Amino acid sequence: MKRNLALFTALLPLTMAAIFSATAPVMGQGGTDSQSFEQIERGRYLATAGDCVACHTAPGGKPYAGGLALETPFGKLLGANITPDRETGIGNWTDDQFVQAMQQGIAPRGHLYPAMPYPAFTKVSRSDILAIRAYLNTLEPVNNPIETNLLPFPFNIRSSMLAWNALNFTPGEFKPDSDKSAEWNRGAYLVEGLGHCGTCHSPKTILGSARSGDALEGSVLQNWFAPNITNTMHKGLGGWSQADIVQYLKTGANQFTIASGPMAEAITNSTSKLSDPDLHAIATYLKNMPSDGNAAPVPVVGSDKRMIAGQAIYRDTCNACHRDSGAGIPRLFPTLAGSAVVQSDDPTTLIRVVLQGSQGVATAAAPTAPAMPSFAWRLSDEEVASLLTYVRNNWGNAAAPVTAADVKALRQSLTNTD
Ligand code: HEC
Ligand code: HEC
Ligand code: HEC
């Protein structure tokens, strides 16, 4: 998913102009103008929390006018035009139709595919959804016809989603848990609903939906691994404080790590723009997610051939930045010792970062981002496997060894897709 990070800043003046323009369609749809203003501003914030702009904007295209291609296991889907254009956008829709698309995944064009995160958005309240609509109504209408469905037969048949929904989709607005604090409930509402964190972080069923049983315990997407973000030690957020989580979501970095890939984009577009109370609520909820209960695996012993070879490569190529101790340098070079990304069951992110390098995230709070160089040209599959087996099992870390076949497969896949 390539997302245009400059969009939000480009969008702001446009939006403000539209809000103050007397012809903005939302005015007069009920309530006084000051009520409408409050609703539009709330809608703008909620659209940011839902990161709508990310999937509904083509690279270099007009914001929300659709056209971004999303790769699914079944083929390509495009984000729809959701500007208020009456012909090619959603300008002609009634409020009920909009709510139905968000909460049920049913639009005038038929059943939507869950690449549109309606399985998460179903939790969002009607009043919040109508605020998002009020905000979308203030956007410039863009005439841009988009056929979103580029899936091959038989997946292109929209009614096949009926069967998918029956198996995988539980519609229904979020119900607060009265045994929990208001802060926890706000966090749950944001994480499970608009934030759609589980779309990336929850393990997928064969059919591509998030399995609710092991919510937020990690999943692979687009050659990245979105790690376990429950309160699990070792491969989850067990070692992070609430403040560490808030700082990460706000700035893209904390004392342990720097966000890359799809999470860097989610932070830039969305979480870095959320209010502090909302970020604290999210952190409260995540720290209360029960640990998955799996004990740490037995580490690979230091006398193993791969560990000895890996240590030599590490000293040669990595320790200038990540240090001998694996502690890195806070906010500059991530900590490898004790890191969840490093010890996740699935080593996809690790292999990827070593092969391709990675550019850390830049946010308003932390405008410059350090980069990790690429080593694909320098290290063989065998060498990367030994190196990462060492990184995953040194400094008290413990995780399954990485094989040369794992590295080979990802190297291939990265060459094909990037
Ligand atoms: C992860 C990507 C993604 C995000 C985030 C996302 N959408 Fe979508 N959305 C899609 C895709 C893909 C489609 C087209 C689905 C299809 O045609 O079946 C779609 C379709 C829609 C539609 C139906 C449009 C039509 O013409 O049928 C609406 C309305 C919509 N999205 C609104 C939103 C809003 C509002 C948000 C933010 C709160 C949002 N989306 C966030 C991917 C996304
Ligand atoms: C588009 C996919 C996507 C979405 C949506 C997403 N994440 Fe992530 N997230 C990732 C990936 C991939 C990583 C790993 C990034 C890395 O290794 O730098 C990650 C990493 C993280 C981490 C750091 C974990 C660690 O141990 O280093 C936290 C915390 C996190 N995400 C929280 C969230 C929350 C909260 C939400 C919802 C508000 C969310 N994510 C939504 C893909 C996503
Ligand atoms: C020139 C400094 C530098 C060198 C040398 C370097 N790295 Fe990195 N590394 C970084 C930076 C900066 C990041 C953060 C990039 C980002 O977040 O996108 C990073 C990120 C990582 C991550 C992801 C950690 C996380 O929390 O998301 C891993 C794993 C990693 N490096 C391993 C290695 C290994 C193994 C080597 C040796 C082959 C190596 N690095 C060499 C600077 C370096």
XYZ file of C-alpha atoms and ligand atoms in Angstrom:
547
model
C 0.000 0.000 0.000
C 1.701 3.196 -1.056
C 0.113 6.125 0.674
C 0.657 9.753 -0.096
C 1.853 11.243 3.153
C 1.710 14.838 1.999
C -2.015 14.567 1.473
C -3.231 15.529 4.875
C -1.432 18.835 4.931
C -2.589 19.503 1.382
C -6.123 18.732 2.428
C -6.462 21.042 5.390
C -6.803 24.445 3.679
C -9.229 22.919 1.198
C -11.384 21.554 3.968
C -11.401 24.756 5.930
C -12.415 26.675 2.810
C -15.230 24.237 2.225
C -16.409 24.456 5.805
C -16.735 28.205 5.658
C -18.310 28.183 2.214
C -22.046 28.845 2.485
C -22.698 26.341 -0.290
C -21.225 23.381 1.563
C -23.965 20.776 1.103
C -24.084 19.765 4.750
C -25.367 23.141 5.917
C -29.092 23.045 6.151
C -29.232 19.287 6.613
C -30.514 19.901 10.112
C -29.338 21.762 13.181
C -27.852 25.198 13.400
C -24.655 26.118 11.617
C -22.654 25.942 14.833
C -23.945 22.432 15.478
C -22.950 21.545 11.924
C -19.511 23.036 12.435
C -19.004 20.995 15.579
C -20.213 17.873 13.785
C -17.949 18.452 10.766
C -14.896 18.987 12.955
C -15.705 15.829 14.899
C -16.148 14.012 11.581
C -12.783 15.216 10.331
C -11.117 13.867 13.480
C -12.968 10.544 13.206
C -12.057 10.192 9.511
C -8.429 10.612 10.604
C -8.873 7.940 13.274
C -10.285 5.643 10.558
C -7.505 6.580 8.094
C -10.077 6.744 5.258
C -7.794 8.905 3.134
C -5.133 6.167 2.971
C -7.164 3.643 0.974
C -9.433 6.103 -0.800
C -6.726 8.173 -2.504
C -4.661 7.124 -5.530
C -0.935 8.006 -5.499
C -0.833 11.608 -6.723
C -4.648 11.668 -6.980
C -7.240 13.933 -5.363
C -7.910 13.111 -1.698
C -10.803 10.663 -1.228
C -11.437 10.420 -4.986
C -10.503 6.724 -4.972
C -8.309 4.606 -7.202
C -5.663 3.202 -4.839
C -5.104 -0.486 -5.648
C -5.243 -2.840 -2.679
C -3.753 -6.283 -3.148
C -5.821 -9.048 -1.565
C -5.123 -12.782 -1.609
C -7.766 -13.022 -4.342
C -6.780 -10.127 -6.588
C -7.015 -6.356 -6.792
C -9.624 -4.016 -5.336
C -9.604 -0.254 -5.722
C -10.594 2.230 -3.029
C -13.897 3.875 -4.073
C -14.483 7.561 -4.804
C -16.067 8.828 -1.568
C -16.121 12.536 -2.409
C -19.623 14.094 -2.615
C -19.703 13.908 -6.421
C -23.278 12.926 -7.292
C -22.421 10.795 -10.291
C -19.193 8.976 -9.407
C -18.890 9.553 -5.645
C -21.354 9.204 -2.793
C -23.090 12.598 -3.139
C -26.423 10.984 -4.008
C -26.431 8.567 -1.105
C -28.845 8.958 1.789
C -27.444 8.928 5.313
C -28.932 5.473 5.819
C -27.107 4.136 2.772
C -23.831 5.518 4.136
C -24.428 3.984 7.558
C -25.305 0.665 5.922
C -22.070 0.644 3.900
C -20.011 1.353 7.046
C -21.816 -0.960 9.460
C -23.060 -3.777 7.197
C -20.753 -3.652 4.174
C -23.685 -3.192 1.823
C -23.612 -0.365 -0.733
C -25.770 0.508 -3.732
C -23.197 -1.339 -5.885
C -23.813 -4.504 -3.802
C -21.941 -6.291 -1.021
C -18.592 -4.667 -0.316
C -15.425 -6.711 0.058
C -13.827 -6.690 3.511
C -10.735 -4.895 2.142
C -13.012 -2.028 3.182
C -12.773 -2.566 6.959
C -16.540 -2.708 7.605
C -15.984 -5.745 9.892
C -14.306 -3.199 12.238
C -16.354 -0.108 11.322
C -19.551 -1.966 12.279
C -18.600 -1.077 15.888
C -18.723 2.665 15.194
C -21.816 4.512 16.474
C -24.364 5.902 14.043
C -23.753 9.406 15.325
C -19.988 9.125 14.685
C -20.625 7.714 11.208
C -22.947 10.620 10.405
C -20.264 13.051 11.599
C -17.813 11.433 9.136
C -20.425 11.835 6.407
C -20.910 15.497 7.324
C -17.170 15.996 6.967
C -16.981 14.112 3.642
C -19.815 16.325 2.383
C -17.555 19.374 2.759
C -14.934 17.959 0.370
C -14.621 19.092 -3.208
C -16.746 16.739 -5.365
C -14.409 14.960 -7.780
C -15.794 13.367 -10.929
C -13.745 10.188 -11.090
C -15.514 6.975 -12.082
C -13.936 3.988 -10.314
C -14.801 0.340 -10.863
C -13.495 -0.936 -7.560
C -13.870 -4.612 -8.339
C -10.919 -5.943 -10.361
C -11.118 -9.424 -8.892
C -11.061 -12.429 -11.199
C -14.067 -14.769 -11.553
C -15.544 -16.161 -9.307
C -14.385 -13.720 -6.592
C -15.761 -10.782 -8.586
C -19.324 -11.877 -7.772
C -20.343 -9.559 -4.955
C -23.030 -11.820 -3.565
C -20.290 -14.339 -2.689
C -19.693 -11.996 0.263
C -23.005 -13.208 1.720
C -21.398 -16.553 2.485
C -18.208 -14.876 3.683
C -20.188 -12.583 5.987
C -22.173 -15.491 7.403
C -18.911 -17.186 8.432
C -16.729 -14.269 9.404
C -18.690 -11.122 10.142
C -20.469 -10.137 13.360
C -22.344 -6.892 12.755
C -23.193 -4.627 15.682
C -22.188 -1.354 17.291
C -19.684 -1.391 20.159
C -21.300 -2.210 23.535
C -19.440 -0.660 26.470
C -18.402 -3.009 29.279
C -19.721 -1.492 32.506
C -17.141 -3.417 34.579
C -14.358 -1.508 32.851
C -13.305 2.152 33.130
C -14.491 4.831 30.706
C -10.902 5.064 29.445
C -10.714 1.331 28.701
C -14.049 1.507 26.862
C -12.903 4.465 24.772
C -9.713 2.545 23.901
C -11.654 -0.578 22.958
C -14.017 1.497 20.803
C -11.102 3.054 18.900
C -8.952 -0.099 18.531
C -11.780 -2.457 17.533
C -13.711 0.151 15.542
C -12.353 3.094 13.566
C -8.677 2.297 14.258
C -9.212 -1.146 12.637
C -5.927 -2.255 14.232
C -6.971 -5.907 13.959
C -7.137 -5.659 10.159
C -3.345 -5.898 10.248
C -2.545 -7.219 13.728
C -5.013 -10.115 14.094
C -4.270 -13.529 12.594
C -6.271 -14.161 9.452
C -8.541 -17.057 8.618
C -8.025 -18.768 5.276
C -10.746 -16.485 3.963
C -8.891 -13.380 4.975
C -10.948 -12.219 7.941
C -9.470 -11.462 11.335
C -10.043 -14.391 13.718
C -11.601 -12.911 16.823
C -10.306 -15.628 19.173
C -6.702 -14.461 18.986
C -7.337 -10.772 18.429
C -4.195 -8.637 17.993
C -1.755 -11.568 18.257
C 0.029 -10.744 15.024
C -0.317 -11.313 11.288
C 1.588 -11.133 7.995
C 0.669 -8.527 5.377
C 2.435 -7.348 2.244
C 5.738 -8.938 3.247
C 5.657 -7.348 6.706
C 4.740 -8.940 10.000
C 2.458 -6.862 12.223
C 3.492 -8.158 15.659
C 1.473 -9.249 18.652
C 0.245 -6.082 20.431
C -1.401 -7.763 23.430
C 0.232 -7.515 26.854
C 2.465 -10.537 26.147
C 6.099 -10.533 27.316
C 8.753 -11.468 24.835
C 6.859 -11.129 21.518
C 4.181 -8.597 22.507
C 3.916 -5.297 24.390
C 4.482 -6.837 27.856
C 7.744 -4.919 28.332
C 6.307 -1.560 27.200
C 4.704 0.909 29.619
C 1.564 2.814 28.696
C 3.737 5.884 28.113
C 5.934 3.887 25.678
C 2.846 2.957 23.639
C 1.545 6.538 23.593
C 4.928 7.871 22.497
C 5.175 5.290 19.700
C 1.697 6.043 18.329
C 2.260 9.797 18.593
C 5.816 10.106 17.247
C 6.610 6.809 15.492
C 9.456 6.001 17.875
C 10.143 5.261 21.532
C 13.057 4.025 23.629
C 12.816 0.554 22.018
C 11.877 0.886 18.379
C 11.125 3.009 15.333
C 8.074 2.220 13.201
C 8.502 1.160 9.576
C 6.359 0.127 6.613
C 2.567 0.051 6.924
C 2.707 1.042 10.616
C 4.809 4.111 9.793
C 2.038 5.113 7.367
C -0.723 4.432 9.892
C 1.138 6.604 12.423
C 1.790 9.451 9.982
C -1.778 9.542 8.608
C -3.708 8.627 11.663
C -2.459 7.931 15.188
C 0.009 10.861 15.353
C -3.007 13.143 14.859
C -5.121 11.669 17.670
C -5.591 13.526 20.967
C -3.487 12.553 23.988
C -6.536 11.272 25.929
C -7.439 8.999 22.982
C -3.872 7.678 22.735
C -3.864 6.987 26.492
C -7.184 5.181 26.095
C -5.729 2.979 23.327
C -2.674 2.213 25.491
C -4.884 1.352 28.461
C -6.869 -1.062 26.337
C -3.784 -2.734 24.809
C -2.060 -3.126 28.206
C -5.207 -4.888 29.418
C -5.350 -7.351 26.536
C -4.546 -10.663 28.210
C -1.238 -12.222 27.246
C -1.492 -15.153 24.820
C -0.069 -17.371 27.561
C 2.467 -19.136 25.362
C 5.793 -19.624 27.113
C 8.939 -18.359 25.373
C 10.557 -20.995 23.153
C 13.862 -22.589 24.198
C 16.701 -20.476 22.792
C 19.165 -21.832 20.237
C 22.412 -22.511 22.179
C 25.421 -20.250 21.709
C 27.648 -23.112 20.514
C 25.351 -23.793 17.533
C 27.188 -23.293 14.203
C 24.607 -20.727 13.069
C 25.070 -18.708 16.271
C 28.857 -18.574 15.817
C 28.605 -17.580 12.145
C 25.802 -15.106 12.964
C 27.827 -13.413 15.681
C 30.725 -12.809 13.290
C 28.403 -11.258 10.692
C 26.671 -9.152 13.353
C 29.972 -7.726 14.613
C 30.966 -6.961 11.062
C 27.776 -5.397 9.729
C 25.334 -4.453 12.475
C 26.935 -3.476 15.744
C 28.082 -0.041 14.608
C 24.441 1.005 14.957
C 22.658 -1.607 17.068
C 25.677 -1.987 19.433
C 27.346 -5.059 20.930
C 24.750 -5.150 23.675
C 21.884 -5.129 21.139
C 20.567 -2.066 22.977
C 20.835 0.313 20.002
C 20.545 4.039 20.735
C 17.132 5.291 21.884
C 15.065 6.902 19.072
C 17.972 6.489 16.607
C 18.728 2.763 16.321
C 16.129 0.271 17.614
C 16.833 -2.110 20.485
C 17.199 -5.699 19.267
C 17.531 -7.190 22.777
C 14.073 -8.045 24.147
C 12.314 -6.698 21.025
C 8.954 -8.164 19.990
C 9.641 -7.576 16.295
C 12.887 -9.565 16.658
C 11.327 -12.462 18.636
C 7.989 -12.815 16.801
C 7.170 -16.353 15.702
C 7.086 -15.061 12.159
C 10.425 -13.496 11.090
C 9.060 -11.740 7.959
C 9.718 -8.164 9.146
C 13.230 -9.026 10.309
C 14.283 -10.632 7.057
C 12.693 -7.846 5.087
C 14.413 -5.067 7.009
C 17.843 -6.694 6.591
C 17.349 -7.368 2.860
C 15.713 -4.071 1.924
C 16.626 -1.656 4.675
C 13.927 0.657 5.976
C 13.151 4.320 6.429
C 11.833 5.199 9.870
C 8.744 7.359 10.276
C 8.730 11.152 10.334
C 5.934 12.887 12.260
C 5.286 16.467 13.328
C 6.623 15.561 16.783
C 9.759 13.892 15.342
C 10.446 15.371 11.898
C 13.664 13.564 10.898
C 13.845 9.811 10.589
C 16.935 7.602 10.640
C 17.283 4.863 8.026
C 18.491 1.285 8.045
C 20.680 0.380 5.027
C 19.885 -2.556 2.725
C 22.080 -5.666 2.884
C 20.520 -7.788 0.121
C 23.482 -7.201 -2.162
C 26.013 -8.153 0.478
C 24.658 -11.127 2.435
C 23.647 -14.557 1.059
C 20.448 -16.340 2.145
C 22.565 -18.595 4.363
C 24.323 -15.625 5.972
C 21.093 -13.731 6.665
C 19.638 -16.908 8.194
C 22.606 -17.366 10.570
C 22.705 -13.673 11.412
C 19.009 -13.525 12.305
C 19.105 -16.828 14.204
C 21.833 -15.169 16.292
C 19.887 -11.910 16.744
C 16.786 -13.883 17.787
C 18.693 -15.928 20.363
C 21.351 -13.658 21.837
C 21.047 -11.134 24.755
C 18.351 -13.258 26.413
C 16.211 -13.376 23.251
C 14.607 -16.693 22.291
C 12.862 -17.582 19.041
C 12.862 -20.285 16.382
C 15.863 -20.224 14.007
C 15.485 -18.548 10.597
C 16.215 -20.830 7.632
C 17.927 -20.004 4.351
C 14.695 -21.142 2.643
C 12.707 -18.454 4.556
C 15.159 -15.805 3.371
C 15.140 -17.078 -0.194
C 11.344 -17.052 -0.368
C 11.041 -13.494 0.936
C 13.881 -12.237 -1.287
C 11.931 -13.616 -4.231
C 8.640 -12.152 -3.102
C 10.162 -8.710 -2.499
C 11.679 -8.683 -5.984
C 8.290 -9.514 -7.459
C 6.194 -6.981 -5.581
C 8.325 -3.923 -4.813
C -7.852 -0.558 4.368
C -8.429 0.224 3.285
C -9.673 1.067 3.559
C -9.892 1.945 4.604
C -8.961 2.274 5.767
C -11.191 2.522 4.359
N -11.729 2.015 3.216
Fe -13.587 2.452 2.457
N -13.285 1.105 0.941
C -12.123 0.415 0.710
C -12.270 -0.382 -0.506
C -11.223 -1.294 -1.109
C -13.585 -0.142 -0.990
C -14.249 -0.788 -2.210
C -14.843 -2.103 -1.753
C -15.692 -2.782 -2.783
O -15.897 -2.228 -3.878
O -16.220 -3.863 -2.472
C -14.200 0.784 -0.044
C -15.493 1.243 -0.139
C -16.053 2.228 0.671
C -17.388 2.755 0.522
C -18.406 2.305 -0.534
C -18.288 3.202 -1.748
C -19.061 2.747 -2.949
O -19.118 3.515 -3.919
O -19.579 1.627 -2.967
C -17.545 3.738 1.466
C -18.767 4.618 1.689
C -16.304 3.801 2.207
N -15.425 2.870 1.702
C -16.067 4.690 3.242
C -14.927 4.669 4.047
C -14.715 5.548 5.178
C -15.684 6.633 5.617
C -13.513 5.201 5.736
C -12.848 5.759 6.972
C -13.640 5.752 8.192
C -12.966 4.114 4.927
N -13.836 3.832 3.918
C -11.751 3.491 5.186
C -10.989 0.419 1.509
C -10.836 1.129 2.686
C -1.914 -1.260 7.742
C -1.580 -2.241 8.749
C -1.557 -1.790 10.201
C -2.547 -1.138 10.902
C -3.906 -0.658 10.396
C -2.051 -1.014 12.251
N -0.789 -1.559 12.367
Fe 0.393 -1.509 14.034
N 1.917 -2.381 12.980
C 1.844 -2.834 11.673
C 3.141 -3.366 11.289
C 3.508 -3.956 9.928
C 3.991 -3.232 12.412
C 5.485 -3.591 12.501
C 6.258 -2.315 12.207
C 7.744 -2.401 12.430
O 8.263 -3.503 12.541
O 8.385 -1.318 12.487
C 3.185 -2.614 13.464
C 3.672 -2.301 14.750
C 2.885 -1.820 15.792
C 3.363 -1.611 17.154
C 4.797 -1.844 17.636
C 4.969 -3.259 18.118
C 6.396 -3.597 18.498
O 6.568 -4.479 19.350
O 7.349 -3.010 17.945
C 2.296 -1.154 17.885
C 2.278 -0.787 19.353
C 1.159 -1.058 16.970
N 1.550 -1.467 15.712
C -0.105 -0.644 17.355
C -1.164 -0.453 16.443
C -2.448 0.101 16.826
C -2.855 0.521 18.220
C -3.193 0.178 15.668
C -4.600 0.730 15.481
C -4.799 2.094 15.944
C -2.365 -0.342 14.585
N -1.148 -0.720 15.096
C -2.781 -0.419 13.278
C 0.735 -2.739 10.838
C -0.457 -2.059 11.134
C 23.685 2.528 9.724
C 23.008 2.046 10.905
C 22.434 0.633 10.862
C 23.084 -0.543 10.555
C 24.533 -0.763 10.132
C 22.103 -1.592 10.763
N 20.909 -1.037 11.157
Fe 19.220 -2.065 11.641
N 18.208 -0.315 11.853
C 18.746 0.941 11.743
C 17.690 1.930 11.849
C 17.833 3.430 11.777
C 16.475 1.203 11.994
C 15.053 1.757 12.109
C 14.487 1.826 10.697
C 13.007 1.898 10.652
O 12.374 1.923 11.684
O 12.439 1.909 9.542
C 16.854 -0.215 12.023
C 15.953 -1.248 12.185
C 16.304 -2.572 12.354
C 15.388 -3.628 12.747
C 13.895 -3.459 13.055
C 13.747 -3.223 14.530
C 12.409 -2.714 14.962
O 12.222 -2.530 16.182
O 11.526 -2.461 14.106
C 16.119 -4.782 12.799
C 15.610 -6.146 13.190
C 17.473 -4.446 12.427
N 17.545 -3.093 12.162
C 18.515 -5.360 12.348
C 19.770 -5.064 11.826
C 20.759 -6.056 11.515
C 20.598 -7.546 11.754
C 21.833 -5.385 11.000
C 23.090 -5.965 10.419
C 22.929 -6.680 9.158
C 21.506 -3.968 10.996
N 20.252 -3.811 11.503
C 22.365 -2.945 10.590
C 20.088 1.234 11.564
C 21.076 0.313 11.216
